[in-house]
């Protein structure tokens, strides 16, 4: 709870810009959680006989499935709550302007030169359609981003994870955040590429 509420934020010292699968971030989290648990239990920070960062906190999981999962979940939530609502407002504003400016005639330009007449409303209808298509692209990308790598552990085989772990984590995250997160159809794909994130970024 202290981690979720940001009370231990200063202890997460690893830069988010790093190579690989985020192992440094994952291990930093394990160490912080383990040391805080040791303190709560009355032990000395760093005494791994009380709480071990790998055996007791990480519990056989891997940054190779956790970090891609965190990336997908955070991106879906941010896009859904921050970007999509703003784009909907922008789209409606452009639709309104297309109607408002429909009787304004101007000269369209092509190749940097005056070309043929166009209504300003027609131009704005094009802008509105661009935003509408962007929203559709985000929706398609979001569906792919709702597939989570969790449960694949180190290389996608699920080694060391309890049976049903990935599906159960997805169920809990879905219930808590109210999104349709599901376990990856293929963990090897989910951990080997960031294609879904690239699609979301492009959208």
XYZ file of N, CA, C and O in Angstrom:
812
model
N 0.830 -1.193 0.000
C 0.000 0.000 0.000
C 0.879 1.263 0.000
O 0.571 2.235 -0.675
N 1.956 1.232 0.773
C 2.857 2.387 0.821
C 3.459 2.665 -0.552
O 3.621 3.826 -0.938
N 3.783 1.605 -1.296
C 4.334 1.776 -2.646
C 3.280 2.391 -3.556
O 3.541 3.362 -4.272
N 2.066 1.848 -3.511
C 0.983 2.342 -4.357
C 0.696 3.812 -4.077
O 0.451 4.595 -4.992
N 0.748 4.198 -2.804
C 0.437 5.582 -2.426
C 1.624 6.524 -2.603
O 1.523 7.712 -2.303
N 2.753 6.013 -3.110
C 3.903 6.869 -3.416
C 4.767 7.232 -2.236
O 5.672 8.064 -2.364
N 4.536 6.602 -1.085
C 5.303 6.956 0.111
C 6.771 6.546 0.010
O 7.613 7.103 0.711
N 7.066 5.570 -0.859
C 8.449 5.097 -0.990
C 9.073 5.527 -2.316
O 10.076 4.968 -2.742
N 8.474 6.518 -2.933
C 8.892 6.939 -4.269
C 10.393 7.257 -4.353
O 11.043 6.927 -5.342
N 10.929 7.885 -3.338
C 12.343 8.270 -3.357
C 13.286 7.076 -3.394
O 14.467 7.215 -3.707
N 12.783 5.890 -3.060
C 13.620 4.693 -3.058
C 13.676 4.007 -4.425
O 14.452 3.079 -4.614
N 12.855 4.485 -5.355
C 12.884 3.930 -6.711
C 13.815 4.813 -7.541
O 13.394 5.772 -8.166
N 15.086 4.438 -7.517
C 16.136 5.314 -8.034
C 16.567 4.962 -9.453
O 17.367 5.677 -10.054
N 16.066 3.870 -9.996
C 16.507 3.438 -11.315
C 15.806 4.272 -12.381
O 14.583 4.423 -12.373
N 16.577 4.821 -13.303
C 16.029 5.614 -14.392
C 15.118 4.752 -15.254
O 15.419 3.587 -15.520
N 14.007 5.326 -15.706
C 13.078 4.552 -16.541
C 13.669 4.271 -17.915
O 13.227 3.361 -18.613
N 14.661 5.049 -18.322
C 15.287 4.844 -19.626
C 16.446 3.869 -19.456
O 17.484 4.214 -18.918
N 16.225 2.632 -19.890
C 17.224 1.590 -19.718
C 17.069 0.567 -20.831
O 16.072 0.561 -21.541
N 18.043 -0.260 -20.957
C 17.983 -1.282 -21.997
C 17.288 -2.527 -21.478
O 17.015 -2.668 -20.296
N 17.021 -3.433 -22.379
C 16.482 -4.728 -21.993
C 15.025 -4.668 -21.593
O 14.268 -3.805 -22.000
N 14.661 -5.598 -20.737
C 13.251 -5.793 -20.409
C 12.819 -5.059 -19.152
O 11.717 -5.274 -18.658
N 13.659 -4.241 -18.612
C 13.310 -3.545 -17.379
C 13.725 -4.291 -16.132
O 13.170 -4.088 -15.059
N 14.723 -5.151 -16.260
C 15.184 -5.944 -15.116
C 15.614 -5.044 -13.965
O 15.317 -5.336 -12.801
N 16.286 -3.958 -14.274
C 16.751 -3.050 -13.213
C 15.583 -2.476 -12.430
O 15.615 -2.401 -11.197
N 14.528 -2.074 -13.129
C 13.337 -1.541 -12.466
C 12.673 -2.604 -11.611
O 12.272 -2.361 -10.466
N 12.555 -3.808 -12.154
C 11.924 -4.903 -11.427
C 12.707 -5.235 -10.157
O 12.119 -5.400 -9.081
N 14.021 -5.332 -10.276
C 14.843 -5.676 -9.118
C 14.824 -4.545 -8.094
O 14.829 -4.797 -6.874
N 14.794 -3.298 -8.551
C 14.698 -2.159 -7.638
C 13.417 -2.276 -6.814
O 13.422 -2.131 -5.584
N 12.306 -2.602 -7.485
C 11.023 -2.764 -6.784
C 11.102 -3.904 -5.767
O 10.645 -3.758 -4.623
N 11.688 -5.023 -6.174
C 11.812 -6.160 -5.257
C 12.604 -5.787 -4.009
O 12.245 -6.164 -2.886
N 13.695 -5.063 -4.203
C 14.554 -4.672 -3.074
C 13.823 -3.706 -2.136
O 13.902 -3.843 -0.911
N 13.130 -2.726 -2.714
C 12.415 -1.752 -1.887
C 11.330 -2.445 -1.068
O 11.205 -2.234 0.146
N 10.549 -3.282 -1.720
C 9.457 -3.982 -1.029
C 10.019 -4.916 0.049
O 9.507 -4.961 1.178
N 11.079 -5.648 -0.280
C 11.688 -6.566 0.697
C 12.213 -5.804 1.911
O 11.950 -6.195 3.064
N 12.940 -4.717 1.670
C 13.514 -3.971 2.791
C 12.446 -3.316 3.656
O 12.568 -3.263 4.885
N 11.374 -2.851 3.025
C 10.288 -2.259 3.824
C 9.599 -3.344 4.659
O 9.253 -3.122 5.825
N 9.421 -4.530 4.078
C 8.828 -5.647 4.822
C 9.720 -6.041 5.999
O 9.222 -6.321 7.104
N 11.030 -6.039 5.764
C 11.978 -6.358 6.842
C 11.825 -5.350 7.982
O 11.796 -5.722 9.164
N 11.723 -4.055 7.632
C 11.534 -3.022 8.661
C 10.248 -3.250 9.453
O 10.241 -3.174 10.686
N 9.162 -3.530 8.741
C 7.867 -3.746 9.396
C 7.933 -4.940 10.343
O 7.333 -4.931 11.424
N 8.719 -5.965 9.949
C 8.861 -7.169 10.774
C 9.898 -7.006 11.891
O 10.145 -7.932 12.658
N 10.513 -5.819 11.954
C 11.457 -5.536 13.033
C 12.881 -5.966 12.771
O 13.710 -5.976 13.686
N 13.190 -6.308 11.529
C 14.547 -6.743 11.195
C 15.419 -5.598 10.714
O 15.006 -4.443 10.662
N 16.657 -5.958 10.386
C 17.617 -4.990 9.862
C 17.508 -4.943 8.339
O 17.494 -6.004 7.690
N 17.452 -3.747 7.782
C 17.389 -3.593 6.328
C 18.540 -4.358 5.690
O 19.685 -4.269 6.147
N 18.228 -5.133 4.682
C 19.241 -5.912 3.978
C 19.378 -7.342 4.484
O 20.087 -8.139 3.874
N 18.709 -7.662 5.582
C 18.782 -9.025 6.128
C 17.843 -9.917 5.325
O 16.651 -10.026 5.620
N 18.404 -10.587 4.355
C 17.600 -11.393 3.435
C 17.075 -12.674 4.062
O 16.266 -13.365 3.456
N 17.519 -12.979 5.278
C 16.970 -14.151 5.955
C 15.553 -13.868 6.465
O 14.790 -14.787 6.738
N 15.217 -12.596 6.593
C 13.871 -12.211 7.045
C 12.912 -12.191 5.856
O 11.887 -12.866 5.849
N 13.242 -11.386 4.850
C 12.475 -11.331 3.597
C 13.481 -11.233 2.460
O 14.335 -10.337 2.457
N 13.391 -12.153 1.536
C 14.322 -12.175 0.404
C 13.664 -11.528 -0.812
O 12.532 -11.872 -1.157
N 14.359 -10.596 -1.481
C 13.746 -9.899 -2.617
C 13.351 -10.809 -3.779
O 12.343 -10.565 -4.441
N 14.130 -11.867 -3.999
C 13.784 -12.789 -5.086
C 12.802 -13.864 -4.641
O 11.757 -14.069 -5.244
N 13.148 -14.563 -3.553
C 12.355 -15.717 -3.133
C 10.993 -15.324 -2.558
O 9.996 -16.011 -2.785
N 10.950 -14.214 -1.807
C 9.715 -13.841 -1.116
C 8.910 -12.755 -1.835
O 7.687 -12.737 -1.733
N 9.595 -11.847 -2.515
C 8.876 -10.742 -3.180
C 8.633 -11.070 -4.648
O 7.496 -11.082 -5.115
N 9.695 -11.347 -5.352
C 9.554 -11.630 -6.790
C 8.805 -12.935 -7.046
O 8.070 -13.065 -8.009
N 9.015 -13.912 -6.192
C 8.295 -15.190 -6.228
C 8.363 -15.889 -7.583
O 7.352 -16.349 -8.107
N 9.551 -15.939 -8.161
C 9.736 -16.681 -9.394
C 9.231 -15.977 -10.628
O 9.226 -16.548 -11.712
N 8.788 -14.736 -10.501
C 8.319 -14.005 -11.675
C 9.518 -13.399 -12.401
O 10.649 -13.513 -11.977
N 9.245 -12.744 -13.504
C 10.317 -12.204 -14.322
C 9.971 -10.812 -14.815
O 8.805 -10.519 -15.095
N 11.001 -9.973 -14.922
C 10.775 -8.668 -15.530
C 10.340 -8.816 -16.989
O 9.696 -7.937 -17.549
N 10.668 -9.959 -17.597
C 10.350 -10.161 -19.014
C 8.852 -10.226 -19.280
O 8.408 -9.983 -20.404
N 8.060 -10.604 -18.268
C 6.609 -10.550 -18.455
C 5.977 -9.414 -17.656
O 4.971 -8.844 -18.061
N 6.602 -9.036 -16.538
C 6.035 -7.984 -15.690
C 6.149 -6.608 -16.353
O 5.166 -5.849 -16.377
N 7.312 -6.287 -16.891
C 7.510 -4.952 -17.461
C 6.638 -4.733 -18.702
O 5.973 -3.692 -18.809
N 6.575 -5.671 -19.652
C 5.636 -5.477 -20.771
C 4.189 -5.359 -20.301
O 3.406 -4.596 -20.861
N 3.832 -6.099 -19.259
C 2.477 -6.003 -18.713
C 2.223 -4.612 -18.151
O 1.183 -3.997 -18.425
N 3.176 -4.110 -17.382
C 3.041 -2.764 -16.811
C 2.943 -1.715 -17.914
O 2.143 -0.764 -17.824
N 3.746 -1.875 -18.970
C 3.705 -0.952 -20.105
C 2.317 -0.949 -20.734
O 1.726 0.111 -20.980
N 1.767 -2.131 -20.985
C 0.454 -2.231 -21.626
C -0.641 -1.631 -20.744
O -1.462 -0.846 -21.224
N -0.643 -2.010 -19.472
C -1.696 -1.528 -18.572
C -1.639 -0.009 -18.448
O -2.665 0.675 -18.580
N -0.459 0.540 -18.213
C -0.344 1.997 -18.027
C -0.703 2.759 -19.297
O -1.362 3.805 -19.240
N -0.311 2.237 -20.450
C -0.638 2.911 -21.712
C -2.141 2.885 -21.982
O -2.724 3.906 -22.391
N -2.767 1.745 -21.759
C -4.216 1.644 -21.987
C -4.967 2.618 -21.078
O -5.854 3.358 -21.526
N -4.600 2.649 -19.811
C -5.276 3.535 -18.864
C -5.057 4.995 -19.249
O -6.005 5.796 -19.265
N -3.823 5.364 -19.579
C -3.529 6.752 -19.940
C -4.265 7.170 -21.208
O -4.864 8.248 -21.266
N -4.225 6.331 -22.235
C -4.898 6.661 -23.488
C -6.399 6.785 -23.266
O -7.047 7.730 -23.729
N -6.960 5.831 -22.535
C -8.410 5.808 -22.328
C -8.888 6.997 -21.499
O -9.927 7.587 -21.803
N -8.142 7.357 -20.448
C -8.584 8.416 -19.542
C -8.128 9.811 -19.944
O -8.802 10.791 -19.602
N -6.981 9.905 -20.626
C -6.433 11.231 -20.915
C -6.543 11.628 -22.381
O -6.964 12.735 -22.692
N -6.165 10.730 -23.281
C -6.121 11.098 -24.697
C -7.486 11.019 -25.377
O -7.915 11.967 -26.047
N -8.180 9.911 -25.211
C -9.454 9.715 -25.914
C -10.488 10.795 -25.573
O -11.112 11.355 -26.486
N -10.692 11.154 -24.304
C -11.677 12.202 -24.012
C -11.344 13.543 -24.679
O -12.237 14.236 -25.182
N -10.074 13.895 -24.715
C -9.657 15.149 -25.342
C -9.881 15.099 -26.855
O -10.341 16.075 -27.461
N -9.574 13.949 -27.448
C -9.788 13.810 -28.891
C -11.272 13.862 -29.242
O -11.645 14.395 -30.295
N -12.117 13.340 -28.387
C -13.566 13.414 -28.641
C -14.049 14.853 -28.621
O -14.869 15.263 -29.447
N -13.547 15.626 -27.673
C -13.906 17.053 -27.608
C -13.391 17.768 -28.854
O -14.106 18.570 -29.474
N -12.142 17.490 -29.227
C -11.562 18.107 -30.427
C -12.362 17.742 -31.670
O -12.666 18.604 -32.501
N -12.725 16.466 -31.796
C -13.496 16.018 -32.955
C -14.812 16.779 -33.056
O -15.160 17.301 -34.119
N -15.530 16.873 -31.944
C -16.814 17.576 -31.977
C -16.636 19.052 -32.293
O -17.440 19.646 -33.028
N -15.578 19.660 -31.776
C -15.298 21.070 -32.078
C -15.053 21.269 -33.566
O -15.533 22.241 -34.163
N -14.314 20.352 -34.176
C -14.030 20.458 -35.614
C -15.285 20.215 -36.448
O -15.489 20.873 -37.474
N -16.128 19.291 -36.007
C -17.412 19.070 -36.695
C -18.250 20.337 -36.631
O -18.835 20.769 -37.639
N -18.287 20.973 -35.463
C -19.043 22.221 -35.306
C -18.501 23.320 -36.210
O -19.266 24.067 -36.834
N -17.181 23.414 -36.281
C -16.569 24.438 -37.132
C -16.825 24.150 -38.610
O -17.014 25.065 -39.408
N -16.833 22.890 -38.975
C -17.131 22.536 -40.374
C -18.518 23.041 -40.760
O -18.714 23.568 -41.860
N -19.467 22.903 -39.853
C -20.819 23.405 -40.116
C -20.855 24.924 -40.098
O -21.467 25.555 -40.968
N -20.180 25.517 -39.123
C -20.173 26.977 -38.984
C -19.541 27.666 -40.191
O -20.000 28.722 -40.634
N -18.488 27.055 -40.728
C -17.746 27.672 -41.833
C -18.185 27.164 -43.211
O -17.516 27.418 -44.205
N -19.299 26.454 -43.274
C -19.686 25.811 -44.537
C -19.958 26.804 -45.662
O -19.795 26.470 -46.832
N -20.357 28.025 -45.331
C -20.669 28.990 -46.402
C -19.507 29.943 -46.703
O -19.647 30.876 -47.485
N -18.354 29.696 -46.092
C -17.182 30.535 -46.361
C -16.383 29.904 -47.502
O -15.861 28.792 -47.371
N -16.295 30.626 -48.624
C -15.552 30.121 -49.785
C -14.166 30.750 -49.793
O -14.008 31.951 -49.556
N -13.189 29.969 -50.069
C -11.804 30.453 -50.122
C -11.086 29.738 -51.258
O -11.649 28.871 -51.923
N -9.847 30.070 -51.449
C -9.037 29.401 -52.470
C -8.222 28.306 -51.798
O -7.525 28.544 -50.811
N -8.324 27.109 -52.332
C -7.486 26.016 -51.852
C -6.112 26.143 -52.485
O -5.965 26.734 -53.555
N -5.122 25.600 -51.831
C -3.758 25.670 -52.356
C -3.231 24.265 -52.580
O -3.525 23.350 -51.821
N -2.465 24.098 -53.611
C -1.774 22.844 -53.860
C -0.435 23.164 -54.491
O -0.318 24.110 -55.271
N 0.587 22.422 -54.115
C 1.959 22.693 -54.560
C 2.364 24.127 -54.241
O 3.078 24.774 -55.012
N 1.864 24.639 -53.106
C 2.254 25.979 -52.675
C 1.641 27.101 -53.489
O 2.041 28.259 -53.345
N 0.673 26.786 -54.321
C 0.073 27.803 -55.199
C -1.439 27.814 -55.018
O -2.043 26.799 -54.676
N -2.058 28.961 -55.267
C -3.517 29.010 -55.294
C -4.017 28.046 -56.357
O -3.439 27.933 -57.442
N -5.105 27.337 -56.045
C -5.586 26.305 -56.965
C -7.050 26.540 -57.327
O -7.346 27.298 -58.247
N -7.952 25.929 -56.587
C -9.372 26.005 -56.924
C -10.168 26.412 -55.688
O -9.672 26.332 -54.567
N -11.413 26.833 -55.879
C -12.238 27.212 -54.720
C -12.551 26.010 -53.833
O -12.670 24.884 -54.304
N -12.680 26.281 -52.554
C -13.077 25.279 -51.561
C -13.813 26.009 -50.454
O -13.530 27.193 -50.188
N -14.752 25.328 -49.826
C -15.407 25.935 -48.662
C -14.565 25.637 -47.420
O -14.052 24.524 -47.259
N -14.446 26.618 -46.569
C -13.661 26.441 -45.343
C -14.241 25.296 -44.510
O -13.502 24.549 -43.860
N -15.553 25.136 -44.571
C -16.189 24.028 -43.865
C -15.716 22.684 -44.380
O -15.604 21.717 -43.612
N -15.447 22.598 -45.674
C -14.938 21.346 -46.234
C -13.558 21.023 -45.671
O -13.259 19.867 -45.356
N -12.723 22.047 -45.556
C -11.403 21.829 -44.955
C -11.543 21.294 -43.530
O -10.888 20.326 -43.148
N -12.412 21.924 -42.755
C -12.576 21.505 -41.367
C -13.213 20.129 -41.254
O -12.946 19.400 -40.303
N -14.023 19.758 -42.251
C -14.577 18.394 -42.224
C -13.455 17.365 -42.379
O -13.517 16.275 -41.813
N -12.432 17.725 -43.145
C -11.268 16.848 -43.287
C -10.516 16.696 -41.981
O -10.109 15.582 -41.613
N -10.357 17.802 -41.256
C -9.694 17.726 -39.957
C -10.499 16.853 -38.993
O -9.944 16.033 -38.259
N -11.815 17.041 -39.014
C -12.684 16.258 -38.135
C -12.561 14.767 -38.449
O -12.493 13.929 -37.544
N -12.532 14.436 -39.730
C -12.428 13.030 -40.119
C -11.079 12.445 -39.693
O -11.006 11.274 -39.286
N -10.016 13.238 -39.765
C -8.710 12.756 -39.314
C -8.765 12.350 -37.841
O -8.238 11.291 -37.454
N -9.405 13.168 -37.032
C -9.495 12.856 -35.605
C -10.391 11.638 -35.380
O -10.106 10.781 -34.542
N -11.480 11.539 -36.148
C -12.361 10.371 -36.046
C -11.598 9.082 -36.361
O -11.724 8.076 -35.659
N -10.795 9.128 -37.398
C -9.995 7.953 -37.770
C -8.918 7.654 -36.721
O -8.606 6.492 -36.457
N -8.365 8.702 -36.132
C -7.368 8.510 -35.071
C -8.004 7.797 -33.880
O -7.397 6.900 -33.282
N -9.224 8.171 -33.544
C -9.936 7.507 -32.450
C -10.173 6.032 -32.776
O -10.024 5.167 -31.909
N -10.522 5.745 -34.016
C -10.720 4.353 -34.427
C -9.409 3.566 -34.331
O -9.387 2.405 -33.901
N -8.303 4.206 -34.748
C -6.998 3.546 -34.685
C -6.599 3.267 -33.237
O -6.055 2.203 -32.920
N -6.883 4.206 -32.351
C -6.581 4.002 -30.936
C -7.405 2.866 -30.357
O -6.912 2.073 -29.554
N -8.662 2.775 -30.773
C -9.522 1.696 -30.281
C -8.982 0.339 -30.721
O -8.944 -0.609 -29.941
N -8.547 0.241 -31.969
C -7.984 -1.019 -32.469
C -6.687 -1.348 -31.733
O -6.442 -2.503 -31.355
N -5.841 -0.336 -31.514
C -4.581 -0.554 -30.809
C -4.833 -0.946 -29.355
O -4.124 -1.789 -28.794
N -5.843 -0.345 -28.748
C -6.155 -0.647 -27.351
C -6.524 -2.118 -27.178
O -6.145 -2.753 -26.192
N -7.246 -2.661 -28.148
C -7.629 -4.077 -28.065
C -6.393 -4.965 -28.007
O -6.328 -5.915 -27.217
N -5.378 -4.636 -28.808
C -4.131 -5.417 -28.777
C -3.368 -5.192 -27.482
O -2.739 -6.098 -26.941
N -3.410 -3.977 -26.972
C -2.683 -3.662 -25.742
C -3.323 -4.325 -24.517
O -2.688 -4.436 -23.472
N -4.560 -4.763 -24.631
C -5.226 -5.436 -23.511
C -4.769 -6.887 -23.359
O -5.125 -7.550 -22.392
N -3.972 -7.379 -24.318
C -3.344 -8.700 -24.176
C -2.070 -8.520 -23.366
O -1.185 -7.770 -23.757
N -1.986 -9.217 -22.235
C -0.864 -9.013 -21.319
C 0.085 -10.208 -21.297
O -0.339 -11.363 -21.354
N 1.367 -9.902 -21.155
C 2.419 -10.926 -21.154
C 2.536 -11.654 -19.824
O 3.200 -12.693 -19.744
N 1.900 -11.144 -18.789
C 2.074 -11.713 -17.447
C 1.771 -13.212 -17.441
O 0.819 -13.667 -18.076
N 2.607 -13.962 -16.760
C 2.440 -15.407 -16.689
C 3.415 -16.154 -17.565
O 3.602 -17.357 -17.423
N 4.071 -15.429 -18.470
C 5.053 -16.069 -19.349
C 6.393 -16.254 -18.681
O 7.245 -16.994 -19.170
N 6.614 -15.568 -17.568
C 7.876 -15.526 -16.822
C 9.050 -15.197 -17.749
O 8.926 -14.328 -18.607
N 10.182 -15.868 -17.617
C 11.415 -15.402 -18.257
C 11.376 -15.402 -19.784
O 11.771 -14.419 -20.419
N 10.904 -16.484 -20.386
C 11.004 -16.577 -21.849
C 9.680 -16.912 -22.532
O 9.642 -17.142 -23.738
N 8.594 -16.963 -21.769
C 7.299 -17.259 -22.371
C 6.761 -18.635 -22.049
O 5.613 -18.945 -22.370
N 7.567 -19.472 -21.399
C 7.133 -20.838 -21.091
C 6.283 -20.911 -19.829
O 5.614 -21.917 -19.594
N 6.323 -19.864 -19.003
C 5.592 -19.877 -17.743
C 6.296 -20.626 -16.633
O 5.718 -20.837 -15.558
N 7.555 -21.004 -16.851
C 8.321 -21.749 -15.854
C 8.350 -20.988 -14.528
O 8.610 -19.789 -14.493
N 8.101 -21.684 -13.435
C 8.088 -21.176 -12.052
C 6.816 -20.434 -11.678
O 6.665 -20.033 -10.519
N 5.904 -20.221 -12.608
C 4.637 -19.567 -12.255
C 3.609 -20.623 -11.883
O 3.536 -21.670 -12.519
N 2.804 -20.344 -10.878
C 1.734 -21.293 -10.547
C 0.762 -21.414 -11.728
O 0.571 -20.459 -12.480
N 0.153 -22.575 -11.862
C -0.796 -22.783 -12.959
C -1.945 -21.782 -12.845
O -2.485 -21.549 -11.766
N -2.265 -21.148 -13.958
C -3.358 -20.174 -13.990
C -2.982 -18.795 -13.496
O -3.832 -17.901 -13.411
N -1.695 -18.587 -13.189
C -1.246 -17.308 -12.619
C -1.559 -16.134 -13.546
O -2.136 -15.128 -13.126
N -1.170 -16.244 -14.829
C -1.372 -15.139 -15.769
C -2.835 -14.766 -15.912
O -3.200 -13.580 -15.876
N -3.674 -15.766 -16.077
C -5.107 -15.511 -16.235
C -5.693 -14.860 -14.989
O -6.528 -13.947 -15.085
N -5.239 -15.303 -13.815
C -5.760 -14.743 -12.562
C -5.317 -13.294 -12.380
O -6.106 -12.440 -11.966
N -4.060 -12.997 -12.712
C -3.583 -11.612 -12.625
C -4.399 -10.722 -13.573
O -4.825 -9.622 -13.194
N -4.630 -11.195 -14.783
C -5.428 -10.427 -15.749
C -6.841 -10.192 -15.229
O -7.407 -9.102 -15.389
N -7.406 -11.201 -14.593
C -8.759 -11.065 -14.042
C -8.789 -10.006 -12.941
O -9.684 -9.156 -12.903
N -7.789 -10.015 -12.084
C -7.733 -9.044 -10.986
C -7.529 -7.630 -11.529
O -8.217 -6.686 -11.107
N -6.596 -7.478 -12.450
C -6.348 -6.151 -13.038
C -7.591 -5.649 -13.762
O -7.968 -4.477 -13.641
N -8.246 -6.530 -14.495
C -9.461 -6.150 -15.229
C -10.550 -5.683 -14.280
O -11.215 -4.672 -14.528
N -10.736 -6.428 -13.200
C -11.770 -6.074 -12.232
C -11.453 -4.735 -11.559
O -12.324 -3.882 -11.400
N -10.198 -4.555 -11.212
C -9.817 -3.332 -10.494
C -9.870 -2.094 -11.391
O -10.294 -1.024 -10.959
N -9.443 -2.235 -12.642
C -9.360 -1.077 -13.533
C -10.537 -0.973 -14.509
O -10.655 0.015 -15.230
N -11.366 -2.011 -14.559
C -12.527 -2.038 -15.445
C -12.150 -1.962 -16.923
O -12.729 -1.191 -17.698
N -11.160 -2.775 -17.298
C -10.749 -2.923 -18.691
C -10.713 -4.414 -19.019
O -10.465 -5.226 -18.129
N -10.878 -4.769 -20.289
C -10.911 -6.195 -20.655
C -9.521 -6.797 -20.876
O -9.212 -7.297 -21.963
N -8.661 -6.743 -19.861
C -7.326 -7.327 -19.996
C -7.428 -8.854 -20.011
O -8.195 -9.444 -19.253
N -6.643 -9.469 -20.883
C -6.611 -10.926 -20.990
C -5.165 -11.387 -21.088
O -4.277 -10.619 -21.472
N -4.942 -12.653 -20.759
C -3.607 -13.223 -20.897
C -3.255 -13.334 -22.376
O -4.118 -13.629 -23.210
N -2.008 -13.115 -22.709
C -1.551 -13.174 -24.099
C -1.899 -14.512 -24.731
O -1.755 -15.567 -24.100
N -2.348 -14.459 -25.964
C -2.652 -15.683 -26.704
C -1.381 -16.489 -26.930
O -1.413 -17.714 -26.974
N -0.257 -15.782 -27.061
C 1.026 -16.442 -27.266
C 2.086 -15.658 -26.495
O 2.427 -14.535 -26.874
N 2.582 -16.250 -25.420
C 3.540 -15.532 -24.564
C 4.867 -15.273 -25.262
O 5.557 -14.300 -24.932
N 5.232 -16.098 -26.201
C 6.505 -15.896 -26.890
C 6.442 -14.619 -27.721
O 7.375 -13.816 -27.734
N 5.331 -14.395 -28.390
C 5.126 -13.142 -29.151
C 5.040 -11.964 -28.197
O 5.639 -10.920 -28.422
N 4.286 -12.142 -27.115
C 4.036 -11.036 -26.191
C 5.314 -10.527 -25.534
O 5.411 -9.352 -25.187
N 6.296 -11.411 -25.374
C 7.539 -11.014 -24.737
C 8.655 -10.723 -25.725
O 9.635 -10.068 -25.377
N 8.502 -11.164 -26.957
C 9.577 -10.992 -27.928
C 9.488 -9.677 -28.684
O 10.469 -9.222 -29.263
N 8.305 -9.066 -28.705
C 8.155 -7.830 -29.479
C 7.316 -6.827 -28.727
O 6.574 -7.176 -27.812
N 7.434 -5.604 -29.136
C 6.583 -4.536 -28.598
C 5.685 -4.014 -29.722
O 5.379 -2.845 -29.800
N 5.248 -4.911 -30.599
C 4.462 -4.506 -31.760
C 3.162 -3.812 -31.366
O 2.747 -2.848 -32.002
N 2.486 -4.306 -30.330
C 1.237 -3.681 -29.898
C 1.477 -2.261 -29.419
O 0.703 -1.347 -29.723
N 2.561 -2.073 -28.679
C 2.896 -0.725 -28.183
C 3.276 0.187 -29.340
O 2.942 1.379 -29.347
N 3.971 -0.351 -30.331
C 4.322 0.437 -31.518
C 3.056 0.857 -32.249
O 2.916 2.005 -32.691
N 2.093 -0.068 -32.364
C 0.818 0.261 -33.006
C 0.091 1.352 -32.233
O -0.450 2.294 -32.823
N 0.074 1.255 -30.905
C -0.569 2.273 -30.088
C 0.134 3.617 -30.239
O -0.498 4.668 -30.400
N 1.455 3.593 -30.239
C 2.229 4.820 -30.405
C 1.972 5.455 -31.772
O 1.793 6.674 -31.873
N 1.908 4.633 -32.804
C 1.636 5.151 -34.147
C 0.253 5.767 -34.220
O 0.052 6.825 -34.826
N -0.707 5.102 -33.577
C -2.076 5.656 -33.569
C -2.114 6.985 -32.839
O -2.758 7.927 -33.283
